[in-house]
Amino acid sequence: MTTVAETTHEHHGHGHDHPEHVAHHFESARQQYDAGKLGIWMFLITEILFFSGMFCAYAVYRSLHPEIFIDAAKELNTMLGAFNTVVLIVSSFTMAWAVRAAQLSQKKLLVVLLWLTLLLAGVFLLVKAKEYTDKFNHGLYPGVFNRFAQEQYPAVTEAVISSYVSTETPAAPAEESKEAPAHGEEHGSTEEPSSGAEAGHEEHAEEHGHDDHEHAAEGDAHHGGAQGVHNIHIFFGIYYMMTGIHAIHIIGGMGVIIWLIVRAHRGEFSSEYFGPVDFTGLYWHLVDLIWIFLFPLLYLIH
Amino acid sequence: MSVGATPDRFQAADAGGHHDREDNYLLASSGIGSWLFTLDHKRIGVMYLVGIMASFFLGGIFALVLRAELFTGQKLFLSEDAYNQMFTLHGAVMTFLFIIPSIPAALGNFVLPMMLGQKDVAFPRMNLASFYLWVIGAIFFLAAIIFGGLDTGWTFYTPYSVTTNTRVILALLGVFVLGFSSIFTGLNFVVTINTMRPHGMTWFKMPLFLWATYATAIIQLLATPVLGITGLLLIAERALRIGIFDPEIGGDPVLFQHFFWFYSHPAVYIMILPAMGIISELVAVFSRKHIFGYRFIAYSSIAIALLGFLVWGHHMFVSGQSQLAAVVFSGLTFSVSIPSAIKVFNWTSTMYKGSISLATPMCYALAFIFLFTIGGLTGLFLGALATDVQLHDTYFVVAHFHYVMMGGTLVAFVGGLYYWWPKMFGVMYNENAGRFFSLIVFLGFNLTFFPQFIMGSRGMPRRYARYVDEFQIYHQLSTMGAFLLGIGMVGAIAVLIYSLYRGKKAPANPWGANTLEWMCSSPPPLHNFETPPPVGDPYDYSNLRYDEREGGYVVDPGSGKKTYSH
């Protein structure tokens, strides 16, 4: 893309052909807008790639352990997810309309639409907070606090959790960085099954890295189904990472929209200068689009 | 650098007829705040330069400590744990704080807008934000060092990085923040080159340094986000044990390696491509000859950037990945060497029958071609499946990537710094001293790393604090080389710093280059050009002649060469 100079007075630029909203280092408003447009598209590409790592993790685990996703998805509230999808789509509409209002110099409408978009984003986050609260109430935390992880890996989760309250080694169990843990030391929990046979199986599983033995006594270790599915906590790790980072992007977008509202109130935007609204709109559409992928992948497909 | 420390030379009124007297970016405003909040790309480049040189010094100290410890196979002063932390920090500081930002952020920031005849990059505030993100990332790394160290190796492999007692999360936060600094720099450069090239500067009239910077920026934009999310996932794994990478709770540690190397192999090209861009400039100018194969060099920059994304698995031949994947990655790895070979051929052809001047920047350019070629050729052994099984995780690998990363990027960076220093600060350095220390650097480098190829091929593992006696001679040669290299680097930097206080005033164009940054005064005024400079072929030197009174090259008005101007 070559930007052709549109005036013949660049060398007298100061105070003559440079409107206030055109930065001194740009030749023209057109060049500034082109730069911003390309810049926001490049930024959105980096955001897509940022999420791509998580989609890769999702794809790898889904292809290798489909049963995890079949069972875990049942724990999610599809109706709340669908509602949030509608909320975001409507907010994309209000944002697109705001861009149009800016292009037509409709200041009041622009401000109203930006507020509406901000409000809808807030609704999305409230629903998300509700969802998270419900999951926490069911013991569906991320990582070692997840009840499936605690049921399946009681020794590891107990060691990690106890390390959180240890002042010596926060966030990492001390013994694991020095030598393999003695198995007997980590089975003191009152929640341990009292059966010696089961305890033996747990030690065996830990020793070999296999988790199949844990359910040998139940006779269905090699079959799918709620009682036989392993590593459900990994689904929730992926779920919280994906939806959590998406929520952070919503919050970031809200911050930028507030900045736009302040500037719109000051009357900075017009048919001659609407780039920032346009660029923020593109960002908002991406945030919406990512959710449109997250919702079916996490909530619907199983 | 604060204005208060500006050498007196810059304060002196120039009695000559220069229109730019006292009108340069260094003196355009005063006070520490004018630097900390500057939007001028040149000042941001200088601030980056100070930051990355401090990081280089720190990483260099770590390197010398390692080499000193390895002088014998027995413990001298580092425990095994301390040794592990030392090589981790050396690697992380050198990679993330120094090499990756060195050429794009410091030199690229300074030079890129001027090469386009522009006043600044497209997004000056984003540029300053990039710098402060770099500072914050550096602070996280320093915090990791101070509060408990880091012993995972710069690669943070799981599952060890999940369980070690060292400050992995602090370091990962540093990597994450530094990654965004890199993304913003890349974004700024892509937009600036795409939308702010002056009238008449078509894509194939751009200096090759801009082609290299552009290719680098593409990688920064496309690969770095994956590093960012990988870092976050590892932080979550370590903090909460979400189970994605930790095999103890069902995760897959090899998945981390795929994610990590998907960024970190393209990152190799973030490091080397700008270096190649500098070499294209230096070889052409100091051969006083049009660059040979301009379009091939330009296209090979893009080819390296794109192929660089496809080869990450060659770091994992022994990790347990499938045989088919290994074969494919091996083939792609050999493919990526072709555009690099094209560049070396074209540089050599440029020098053929050229009028070669062995100025200090050219000494570094020649060193680069030699050292980078060794690094590239030894890469063939590592890209081949059969030989890599034996050589993987030995000192052969260490020598290979140091020849590429240090022999390549660092040498090109120093050469570029010597080349643009007169423009950046308006002073000439002592040419003989510069050449002398470039020779010391070259000899010290080879003495450090060539023995490592030999001991690596004989089985010396990397990252070991202790070794058996048969390797001692190689380690001792390497250690002596490292200290010689250290002397050379300190000397080279000292020559530059000395010039700030005692250097002769630099003319606008001391080297006779035809890229646009040499068409404004040295040092440049705040907005670079009073009027847009005329655009021509950046490698056509026929319109330039040496002016004794000026002490540098000036445009010959009688040359009759056509140029474009507004």
Short mmCIF file of C-alpha atoms in Angstrom, two decimals, chain A residues 10 13-14 18 23-26, chain B residues 39-42 113-114 116-121 196 526-530:
data_model
loop_
_atom_site.label_atom_id
_atom_site.label_comp_id
_atom_site.label_asym_id
_atom_site.label_seq_id
_atom_site.Cartn_x
_atom_site.Cartn_y
_atom_site.Cartn_z
CA GLU A 10 3.65 19.53 3.19
CA GLY A 13 2.46 21.93 7.08
CA HIS A 14 2.55 23.51 10.51
CA HIS A 18 -2.82 19.93 9.47
CA ALA A 23 -0.65 14.10 14.23
CA HIS A 24 2.32 16.13 13.07
CA HIS A 25 4.16 13.18 11.58
CA PHE A 26 1.33 12.23 9.21
CA LEU B 39 7.56 10.58 21.85
CA ASP B 40 10.61 10.97 19.61
CA HIS B 41 11.61 7.67 18.05
CA LYS B 42 15.29 8.63 18.22
CA PRO B 113 11.58 6.41 10.21
CA MET B 114 14.62 8.26 8.92
CA LEU B 116 11.68 6.40 5.12
CA GLY B 117 12.31 10.14 5.18
CA GLN B 118 9.68 10.50 7.90
CA LYS B 119 9.38 12.33 11.18
CA ASP B 120 8.46 9.36 13.34
CA VAL B 121 6.91 5.91 13.48
CA MET B 196 4.40 5.91 5.47
CA LEU B 526 14.05 16.62 16.30
CA HIS B 527 11.78 16.08 13.30
CA ASN B 528 14.54 14.62 11.15
CA PHE B 529 14.05 16.53 7.90
CA GLU B 530 13.12 20.14 7.15
#
